[in-house]
Amino acid sequence: MLRLRPTPNGPPLFRSYSLSGPLSDEQYRVSVKVEPNGAGGTYLSSAIRAGDVLDVSEPRGSFVLQSGDAPVVLLSAGIGATPVLAMLHVLAAAASPREVWWLHGARNRKSHSFAAESRRLLGTLARGRGHIRYSRPDAEDREGQDYDAAGHLELKVLDELRVPREGDFYLSGPSSFLSELTAGLTAWGVPSDRIHSEIFSGGPSLMPGVVAAPVRPPHPPAGTPGTGPLVSFARSGIAVRWRPSVDQSLLELAEACDVPVRWSCRSGVCHNCESGLISGSVAYEPDPLDSPAEGNVLICCSRPQGDIVIDI
């Protein structure tokens, strides 16, 4: 996470970027896509120079490579290649004997990020395999050299390639890409604990308890009831017990109950999930970059410390 100040007296910009390089105790590498009207990317590319000092938070989040011997399947689309590229760096640096699949979808060669870098890293792995799909290849794009086939990266491609179903799957890209592949992998028989994902936006925002309503009314989460503190969602009219072994945050519990929430970063940075804390207290993990207003709580990175009531 970067805190940028394009104008000295203006409000700061907060931008979250995934690490894209190898492990290092000396530096972080992030890769920034510059959009035509993107304030953060434009500022970084046009105003920042070597030697400038930026406000940077420590890396946070749970989208990390898991240990083990199972095949690793890295699935990405567009700029979603960034975090899985960091995983590929780790695997290559360790000369991993694991079966590693690099599957990426792009529009064409011009929008194909990290093509040479990913190809080089994959080539260092004894059991590395790659497959690239272009959804709209240009006339000069060469099938069999720049990309392997035209079309989108979807479940039938994995089936045709005989990607091992017993692998650990890491998905990164647009929300539609993630939802479709996650549903497909689940139907394919891949256990949920082997499907890991990172989304690049929170999707359509929901105004808690005011504007939008979930498809289902709020309800207790599926499965065994929790045994922890009582968490009451005041506006939604539901109270459930915290599930210490299941939920990583109050946001995850709210989602399991179909309580309408809004979020974006899920790591205590953007404050989109900030909600009123009517009573009780919480513990943060990780600590938010900036504390919420007094009487509020960031539900994306907090857990209850006793019975609580939240204004959603």
PDB file of N, CA, C and O in Angstrom, residues 221-283:
ATOM      1  N   PRO A 221     -25.007 -18.475   9.383  1.00  0.00           N
ATOM      2  CA  PRO A 221     -24.130 -19.119   8.400  1.00  0.00           C
ATOM      3  C   PRO A 221     -24.365 -20.618   8.348  1.00  0.00           C
ATOM      4  O   PRO A 221     -24.807 -21.232   9.317  1.00  0.00           O
ATOM      5  N   ALA A 222     -24.055 -21.198   7.206  1.00  0.00           N
ATOM      6  CA  ALA A 222     -24.192 -22.639   7.043  1.00  0.00           C
ATOM      7  C   ALA A 222     -23.163 -23.365   7.895  1.00  0.00           C
ATOM      8  O   ALA A 222     -22.125 -22.811   8.244  1.00  0.00           O
ATOM      9  N   GLY A 223     -23.454 -24.602   8.209  1.00  0.00           N
ATOM     10  CA  GLY A 223     -22.504 -25.407   8.960  1.00  0.00           C
ATOM     11  C   GLY A 223     -22.729 -25.338  10.459  1.00  0.00           C
ATOM     12  O   GLY A 223     -23.760 -24.849  10.938  1.00  0.00           O
ATOM     13  N   THR A 224     -21.742 -25.796  11.184  1.00  0.00           N
ATOM     14  CA  THR A 224     -21.831 -25.848  12.639  1.00  0.00           C
ATOM     15  C   THR A 224     -21.846 -24.440  13.225  1.00  0.00           C
ATOM     16  O   THR A 224     -21.019 -23.609  12.862  1.00  0.00           O
ATOM     17  N   PRO A 225     -22.784 -24.145  14.120  1.00  0.00           N
ATOM     18  CA  PRO A 225     -22.841 -22.799  14.721  1.00  0.00           C
ATOM     19  C   PRO A 225     -21.559 -22.479  15.478  1.00  0.00           C
ATOM     20  O   PRO A 225     -20.871 -23.357  15.998  1.00  0.00           O
ATOM     21  N   GLY A 226     -21.241 -21.197  15.557  1.00  0.00           N
ATOM     22  CA  GLY A 226     -20.051 -20.770  16.264  1.00  0.00           C
ATOM     23  C   GLY A 226     -20.210 -20.884  17.774  1.00  0.00           C
ATOM     24  O   GLY A 226     -21.327 -21.019  18.294  1.00  0.00           O
ATOM     25  N   THR A 227     -19.098 -20.783  18.447  1.00  0.00           N
ATOM     26  CA  THR A 227     -19.095 -20.877  19.910  1.00  0.00           C
ATOM     27  C   THR A 227     -18.482 -19.634  20.547  1.00  0.00           C
ATOM     28  O   THR A 227     -18.334 -19.572  21.762  1.00  0.00           O
ATOM     29  N   GLY A 228     -18.103 -18.664  19.735  1.00  0.00           N
ATOM     30  CA  GLY A 228     -17.433 -17.473  20.234  1.00  0.00           C
ATOM     31  C   GLY A 228     -18.396 -16.393  20.673  1.00  0.00           C
ATOM     32  O   GLY A 228     -19.597 -16.645  20.898  1.00  0.00           O
ATOM     33  N   PRO A 229     -17.906 -15.159  20.795  1.00  0.00           N
ATOM     34  CA  PRO A 229     -18.750 -14.035  21.222  1.00  0.00           C
ATOM     35  C   PRO A 229     -19.945 -13.843  20.286  1.00  0.00           C
ATOM     36  O   PRO A 229     -19.915 -14.226  19.109  1.00  0.00           O
ATOM     37  N   LEU A 230     -20.989 -13.221  20.807  1.00  0.00           N
ATOM     38  CA  LEU A 230     -22.191 -12.950  20.023  1.00  0.00           C
ATOM     39  C   LEU A 230     -21.965 -11.693  19.185  1.00  0.00           C
ATOM     40  O   LEU A 230     -21.638 -10.628  19.713  1.00  0.00           O
ATOM     41  N   VAL A 231     -22.135 -11.825  17.874  1.00  0.00           N
ATOM     42  CA  VAL A 231     -21.974 -10.703  16.943  1.00  0.00           C
ATOM     43  C   VAL A 231     -23.356 -10.333  16.421  1.00  0.00           C
ATOM     44  O   VAL A 231     -24.022 -11.147  15.765  1.00  0.00           O
ATOM     45  N   SER A 232     -23.807  -9.119  16.735  1.00  0.00           N
ATOM     46  CA  SER A 232     -25.132  -8.662  16.319  1.00  0.00           C
ATOM     47  C   SER A 232     -24.997  -7.637  15.197  1.00  0.00           C
ATOM     48  O   SER A 232     -24.283  -6.631  15.345  1.00  0.00           O
ATOM     49  N   PHE A 233     -25.660  -7.895  14.083  1.00  0.00           N
ATOM     50  CA  PHE A 233     -25.721  -6.950  12.965  1.00  0.00           C
ATOM     51  C   PHE A 233     -27.052  -6.208  13.110  1.00  0.00           C
ATOM     52  O   PHE A 233     -28.116  -6.725  12.739  1.00  0.00           O
ATOM     53  N   ALA A 234     -26.994  -4.997  13.675  1.00  0.00           N
ATOM     54  CA  ALA A 234     -28.197  -4.317  14.153  1.00  0.00           C
ATOM     55  C   ALA A 234     -29.211  -4.048  13.050  1.00  0.00           C
ATOM     56  O   ALA A 234     -30.401  -4.352  13.195  1.00  0.00           O
ATOM     57  N   ARG A 235     -28.780  -3.468  11.943  1.00  0.00           N
ATOM     58  CA  ARG A 235     -29.741  -3.117  10.892  1.00  0.00           C
ATOM     59  C   ARG A 235     -30.316  -4.344  10.208  1.00  0.00           C
ATOM     60  O   ARG A 235     -31.443  -4.321   9.727  1.00  0.00           O
ATOM     61  N   SER A 236     -29.523  -5.394  10.166  1.00  0.00           N
ATOM     62  CA  SER A 236     -29.973  -6.615   9.488  1.00  0.00           C
ATOM     63  C   SER A 236     -30.827  -7.494  10.389  1.00  0.00           C
ATOM     64  O   SER A 236     -31.420  -8.472   9.922  1.00  0.00           O
ATOM     65  N   GLY A 237     -30.852  -7.182  11.678  1.00  0.00           N
ATOM     66  CA  GLY A 237     -31.706  -7.917  12.590  1.00  0.00           C
ATOM     67  C   GLY A 237     -31.293  -9.352  12.827  1.00  0.00           C
ATOM     68  O   GLY A 237     -32.146 -10.238  12.945  1.00  0.00           O
ATOM     69  N   ILE A 238     -29.986  -9.596  12.872  1.00  0.00           N
ATOM     70  CA  ILE A 238     -29.509 -10.959  13.075  1.00  0.00           C
ATOM     71  C   ILE A 238     -28.334 -10.951  14.039  1.00  0.00           C
ATOM     72  O   ILE A 238     -27.522 -10.018  14.031  1.00  0.00           O
ATOM     73  N   ALA A 239     -28.274 -11.963  14.885  1.00  0.00           N
ATOM     74  CA  ALA A 239     -27.172 -12.113  15.830  1.00  0.00           C
ATOM     75  C   ALA A 239     -26.679 -13.551  15.768  1.00  0.00           C
ATOM     76  O   ALA A 239     -27.486 -14.488  15.843  1.00  0.00           O
ATOM     77  N   VAL A 240     -25.376 -13.730  15.603  1.00  0.00           N
ATOM     78  CA  VAL A 240     -24.803 -15.074  15.482  1.00  0.00           C
ATOM     79  C   VAL A 240     -23.519 -15.143  16.302  1.00  0.00           C
ATOM     80  O   VAL A 240     -22.907 -14.123  16.613  1.00  0.00           O
ATOM     81  N   ARG A 241     -23.133 -16.350  16.630  1.00  0.00           N
ATOM     82  CA  ARG A 241     -21.902 -16.561  17.365  1.00  0.00           C
ATOM     83  C   ARG A 241     -20.697 -16.551  16.431  1.00  0.00           C
ATOM     84  O   ARG A 241     -20.751 -17.069  15.313  1.00  0.00           O
ATOM     85  N   TRP A 242     -19.617 -15.929  16.887  1.00  0.00           N
ATOM     86  CA  TRP A 242     -18.354 -15.891  16.143  1.00  0.00           C
ATOM     87  C   TRP A 242     -17.811 -17.310  15.970  1.00  0.00           C
ATOM     88  O   TRP A 242     -17.908 -18.139  16.877  1.00  0.00           O
ATOM     89  N   ARG A 243     -17.235 -17.587  14.788  1.00  0.00           N
ATOM     90  CA  ARG A 243     -16.674 -18.899  14.483  1.00  0.00           C
ATOM     91  C   ARG A 243     -15.150 -18.776  14.412  1.00  0.00           C
ATOM     92  O   ARG A 243     -14.594 -18.514  13.342  1.00  0.00           O
ATOM     93  N   PRO A 244     -14.450 -18.971  15.542  1.00  0.00           N
ATOM     94  CA  PRO A 244     -13.002 -18.711  15.582  1.00  0.00           C
ATOM     95  C   PRO A 244     -12.197 -19.512  14.578  1.00  0.00           C
ATOM     96  O   PRO A 244     -11.179 -19.032  14.067  1.00  0.00           O
ATOM     97  N   SER A 245     -12.613 -20.727  14.270  1.00  0.00           N
ATOM     98  CA  SER A 245     -11.832 -21.572  13.367  1.00  0.00           C
ATOM     99  C   SER A 245     -12.200 -21.385  11.906  1.00  0.00           C
ATOM    100  O   SER A 245     -11.580 -21.982  11.028  1.00  0.00           O
ATOM    101  N   VAL A 246     -13.211 -20.557  11.641  1.00  0.00           N
ATOM    102  CA  VAL A 246     -13.701 -20.399  10.260  1.00  0.00           C
ATOM    103  C   VAL A 246     -13.470 -18.991   9.731  1.00  0.00           C
ATOM    104  O   VAL A 246     -12.918 -18.792   8.652  1.00  0.00           O
ATOM    105  N   ASP A 247     -13.909 -18.002  10.501  1.00  0.00           N
ATOM    106  CA  ASP A 247     -13.890 -16.622  10.011  1.00  0.00           C
ATOM    107  C   ASP A 247     -12.581 -15.924  10.342  1.00  0.00           C
ATOM    108  O   ASP A 247     -12.118 -15.954  11.488  1.00  0.00           O
ATOM    109  N   GLN A 248     -11.991 -15.298   9.345  1.00  0.00           N
ATOM    110  CA  GLN A 248     -10.774 -14.526   9.547  1.00  0.00           C
ATOM    111  C   GLN A 248     -11.073 -13.081   9.928  1.00  0.00           C
ATOM    112  O   GLN A 248     -10.196 -12.367  10.413  1.00  0.00           O
ATOM    113  N   SER A 249     -12.301 -12.632   9.703  1.00  0.00           N
ATOM    114  CA  SER A 249     -12.664 -11.248  10.007  1.00  0.00           C
ATOM    115  C   SER A 249     -14.172 -11.150  10.162  1.00  0.00           C
ATOM    116  O   SER A 249     -14.930 -12.048   9.770  1.00  0.00           O
ATOM    117  N   LEU A 250     -14.615 -10.030  10.714  1.00  0.00           N
ATOM    118  CA  LEU A 250     -16.053  -9.770  10.820  1.00  0.00           C
ATOM    119  C   LEU A 250     -16.692  -9.649   9.444  1.00  0.00           C
ATOM    120  O   LEU A 250     -17.867  -9.979   9.261  1.00  0.00           O
ATOM    121  N   LEU A 251     -15.916  -9.192   8.471  1.00  0.00           N
ATOM    122  CA  LEU A 251     -16.433  -9.122   7.100  1.00  0.00           C
ATOM    123  C   LEU A 251     -16.785 -10.511   6.585  1.00  0.00           C
ATOM    124  O   LEU A 251     -17.842 -10.715   5.964  1.00  0.00           O
ATOM    125  N   GLU A 252     -15.905 -11.481   6.821  1.00  0.00           N
ATOM    126  CA  GLU A 252     -16.181 -12.839   6.355  1.00  0.00           C
ATOM    127  C   GLU A 252     -17.428 -13.414   7.027  1.00  0.00           C
ATOM    128  O   GLU A 252     -18.222 -14.104   6.386  1.00  0.00           O
ATOM    129  N   LEU A 253     -17.623 -13.127   8.311  1.00  0.00           N
ATOM    130  CA  LEU A 253     -18.830 -13.594   8.991  1.00  0.00           C
ATOM    131  C   LEU A 253     -20.066 -12.930   8.395  1.00  0.00           C
ATOM    132  O   LEU A 253     -21.084 -13.589   8.163  1.00  0.00           O
ATOM    133  N   ALA A 254     -19.983 -11.624   8.135  1.00  0.00           N
ATOM    134  CA  ALA A 254     -21.118 -10.909   7.535  1.00  0.00           C
ATOM    135  C   ALA A 254     -21.468 -11.498   6.171  1.00  0.00           C
ATOM    136  O   ALA A 254     -22.643 -11.697   5.838  1.00  0.00           O
ATOM    137  N   GLU A 255     -20.453 -11.786   5.368  1.00  0.00           N
ATOM    138  CA  GLU A 255     -20.706 -12.355   4.047  1.00  0.00           C
ATOM    139  C   GLU A 255     -21.342 -13.737   4.156  1.00  0.00           C
ATOM    140  O   GLU A 255     -22.217 -14.085   3.358  1.00  0.00           O
ATOM    141  N   ALA A 256     -20.904 -14.524   5.151  1.00  0.00           N
ATOM    142  CA  ALA A 256     -21.474 -15.857   5.332  1.00  0.00           C
ATOM    143  C   ALA A 256     -22.942 -15.789   5.728  1.00  0.00           C
ATOM    144  O   ALA A 256     -23.700 -16.735   5.502  1.00  0.00           O
ATOM    145  N   CYS A 257     -23.337 -14.661   6.320  1.00  0.00           N
ATOM    146  CA  CYS A 257     -24.733 -14.471   6.737  1.00  0.00           C
ATOM    147  C   CYS A 257     -25.550 -13.692   5.714  1.00  0.00           C
ATOM    148  O   CYS A 257     -26.728 -13.397   5.957  1.00  0.00           O
ATOM    149  N   ASP A 258     -24.934 -13.344   4.568  1.00  0.00           N
ATOM    150  CA  ASP A 258     -25.596 -12.508   3.550  1.00  0.00           C
ATOM    151  C   ASP A 258     -26.041 -11.160   4.118  1.00  0.00           C
ATOM    152  O   ASP A 258     -27.058 -10.600   3.703  1.00  0.00           O
ATOM    153  N   VAL A 259     -25.279 -10.649   5.058  1.00  0.00           N
ATOM    154  CA  VAL A 259     -25.496  -9.293   5.546  1.00  0.00           C
ATOM    155  C   VAL A 259     -24.893  -8.339   4.518  1.00  0.00           C
ATOM    156  O   VAL A 259     -23.728  -8.503   4.130  1.00  0.00           O
ATOM    157  N   PRO A 260     -25.638  -7.343   4.041  1.00  0.00           N
ATOM    158  CA  PRO A 260     -25.110  -6.443   3.003  1.00  0.00           C
ATOM    159  C   PRO A 260     -23.963  -5.598   3.533  1.00  0.00           C
ATOM    160  O   PRO A 260     -24.094  -4.907   4.537  1.00  0.00           O
ATOM    161  N   VAL A 261     -22.829  -5.698   2.871  1.00  0.00           N
ATOM    162  CA  VAL A 261     -21.633  -4.966   3.270  1.00  0.00           C
ATOM    163  C   VAL A 261     -20.970  -4.364   2.041  1.00  0.00           C
ATOM    164  O   VAL A 261     -21.283  -4.735   0.912  1.00  0.00           O
ATOM    165  N   ARG A 262     -20.044  -3.474   2.280  1.00  0.00           N
ATOM    166  CA  ARG A 262     -19.226  -2.953   1.182  1.00  0.00           C
ATOM    167  C   ARG A 262     -17.767  -3.064   1.597  1.00  0.00           C
ATOM    168  O   ARG A 262     -17.424  -2.961   2.777  1.00  0.00           O
ATOM    169  N   TRP A 263     -16.902  -3.262   0.629  1.00  0.00           N
ATOM    170  CA  TRP A 263     -15.485  -3.447   0.914  1.00  0.00           C
ATOM    171  C   TRP A 263     -14.714  -3.258  -0.376  1.00  0.00           C
ATOM    172  O   TRP A 263     -15.274  -3.221  -1.466  1.00  0.00           O
ATOM    173  N   SER A 264     -13.403  -3.175  -0.254  1.00  0.00           N
ATOM    174  CA  SER A 264     -12.539  -3.128  -1.433  1.00  0.00           C
ATOM    175  C   SER A 264     -11.229  -3.836  -1.155  1.00  0.00           C
ATOM    176  O   SER A 264     -10.924  -4.838  -1.760  1.00  0.00           O
ATOM    177  N   CYS A 265     -10.447  -3.327  -0.182  1.00  0.00           N
ATOM    178  CA  CYS A 265      -9.085  -3.851  -0.020  1.00  0.00           C
ATOM    179  C   CYS A 265      -9.008  -5.104   0.839  1.00  0.00           C
ATOM    180  O   CYS A 265      -8.113  -5.911   0.674  1.00  0.00           O
ATOM    181  N   ARG A 266      -9.891  -5.258   1.806  1.00  0.00           N
ATOM    182  CA  ARG A 266      -9.928  -6.378   2.742  1.00  0.00           C
ATOM    183  C   ARG A 266      -8.673  -6.453   3.607  1.00  0.00           C
ATOM    184  O   ARG A 266      -8.342  -7.517   4.142  1.00  0.00           O
ATOM    185  N   SER A 267      -7.948  -5.371   3.770  1.00  0.00           N
ATOM    186  CA  SER A 267      -6.726  -5.407   4.577  1.00  0.00           C
ATOM    187  C   SER A 267      -6.531  -4.140   5.406  1.00  0.00           C
ATOM    188  O   SER A 267      -5.417  -3.795   5.764  1.00  0.00           O
ATOM    189  N   GLY A 268      -7.604  -3.408   5.691  1.00  0.00           N
ATOM    190  CA  GLY A 268      -7.501  -2.263   6.572  1.00  0.00           C
ATOM    191  C   GLY A 268      -6.881  -1.032   5.968  1.00  0.00           C
ATOM    192  O   GLY A 268      -6.237  -0.263   6.676  1.00  0.00           O
ATOM    193  N   VAL A 269      -7.092  -0.822   4.673  1.00  0.00           N
ATOM    194  CA  VAL A 269      -6.464   0.315   4.001  1.00  0.00           C
ATOM    195  C   VAL A 269      -7.491   1.320   3.481  1.00  0.00           C
ATOM    196  O   VAL A 269      -7.405   2.511   3.764  1.00  0.00           O
ATOM    197  N   CYS A 270      -8.477   0.844   2.741  1.00  0.00           N
ATOM    198  CA  CYS A 270      -9.335   1.768   1.986  1.00  0.00           C
ATOM    199  C   CYS A 270     -10.465   2.390   2.802  1.00  0.00           C
ATOM    200  O   CYS A 270     -11.031   3.407   2.402  1.00  0.00           O
ATOM    201  N   HIS A 271     -10.861   1.764   3.897  1.00  0.00           N
ATOM    202  CA  HIS A 271     -11.933   2.247   4.782  1.00  0.00           C
ATOM    203  C   HIS A 271     -13.329   2.139   4.152  1.00  0.00           C
ATOM    204  O   HIS A 271     -14.294   2.667   4.704  1.00  0.00           O
ATOM    205  N   ASN A 272     -13.464   1.458   3.021  1.00  0.00           N
ATOM    206  CA  ASN A 272     -14.798   1.279   2.446  1.00  0.00           C
ATOM    207  C   ASN A 272     -15.708   0.470   3.355  1.00  0.00           C
ATOM    208  O   ASN A 272     -16.931   0.594   3.292  1.00  0.00           O
ATOM    209  N   CYS A 273     -15.129  -0.389   4.189  1.00  0.00           N
ATOM    210  CA  CYS A 273     -15.936  -1.249   5.058  1.00  0.00           C
ATOM    211  C   CYS A 273     -16.220  -0.608   6.408  1.00  0.00           C
ATOM    212  O   CYS A 273     -16.825  -1.244   7.270  1.00  0.00           O
ATOM    213  N   GLU A 274     -15.777   0.623   6.622  1.00  0.00           N
ATOM    214  CA  GLU A 274     -15.926   1.253   7.932  1.00  0.00           C
ATOM    215  C   GLU A 274     -17.396   1.344   8.317  1.00  0.00           C
ATOM    216  O   GLU A 274     -18.228   1.846   7.565  1.00  0.00           O
ATOM    217  N   SER A 275     -17.705   0.844   9.506  1.00  0.00           N
ATOM    218  CA  SER A 275     -19.090   0.774   9.984  1.00  0.00           C
ATOM    219  C   SER A 275     -19.150   1.211  11.434  1.00  0.00           C
ATOM    220  O   SER A 275     -18.142   1.224  12.146  1.00  0.00           O
ATOM    221  N   GLY A 276     -20.339   1.546  11.877  1.00  0.00           N
ATOM    222  CA  GLY A 276     -20.516   1.972  13.253  1.00  0.00           C
ATOM    223  C   GLY A 276     -20.425   0.806  14.221  1.00  0.00           C
ATOM    224  O   GLY A 276     -20.994  -0.258  13.985  1.00  0.00           O
ATOM    225  N   LEU A 277     -19.681   1.001  15.302  1.00  0.00           N
ATOM    226  CA  LEU A 277     -19.585   0.007  16.362  1.00  0.00           C
ATOM    227  C   LEU A 277     -20.445   0.493  17.523  1.00  0.00           C
ATOM    228  O   LEU A 277     -20.079   1.402  18.258  1.00  0.00           O
ATOM    229  N   ILE A 278     -21.624  -0.113  17.671  1.00  0.00           N
ATOM    230  CA  ILE A 278     -22.589   0.338  18.675  1.00  0.00           C
ATOM    231  C   ILE A 278     -22.134  -0.033  20.080  1.00  0.00           C
ATOM    232  O   ILE A 278     -22.242   0.760  21.017  1.00  0.00           O
ATOM    233  N   SER A 279     -21.620  -1.235  20.230  1.00  0.00           N
ATOM    234  CA  SER A 279     -21.107  -1.649  21.534  1.00  0.00           C
ATOM    235  C   SER A 279     -20.095  -2.752  21.359  1.00  0.00           C
ATOM    236  O   SER A 279     -20.077  -3.451  20.340  1.00  0.00           O
ATOM    237  N   GLY A 280     -19.230  -2.918  22.365  1.00  0.00           N
ATOM    238  CA  GLY A 280     -18.210  -3.950  22.304  1.00  0.00           C
ATOM    239  C   GLY A 280     -16.890  -3.423  21.782  1.00  0.00           C
ATOM    240  O   GLY A 280     -16.732  -2.231  21.494  1.00  0.00           O
ATOM    241  N   SER A 281     -15.933  -4.310  21.627  1.00  0.00           N
ATOM    242  CA  SER A 281     -14.599  -3.928  21.143  1.00  0.00           C
ATOM    243  C   SER A 281     -14.065  -5.017  20.224  1.00  0.00           C
ATOM    244  O   SER A 281     -14.536  -6.161  20.244  1.00  0.00           O
ATOM    245  N   VAL A 282     -13.054  -4.643  19.432  1.00  0.00           N
ATOM    246  CA  VAL A 282     -12.475  -5.569  18.461  1.00  0.00           C
ATOM    247  C   VAL A 282     -10.962  -5.546  18.556  1.00  0.00           C
ATOM    248  O   VAL A 282     -10.372  -4.620  19.122  1.00  0.00           O
ATOM    249  N   ALA A 283     -10.344  -6.568  17.988  1.00  0.00           N
ATOM    250  CA  ALA A 283      -8.894  -6.613  17.808  1.00  0.00           C
ATOM    251  C   ALA A 283      -8.612  -6.647  16.318  1.00  0.00           C
ATOM    252  O   ALA A 283      -9.359  -7.276  15.555  1.00  0.00           O
TER     253      ALA A 283
END
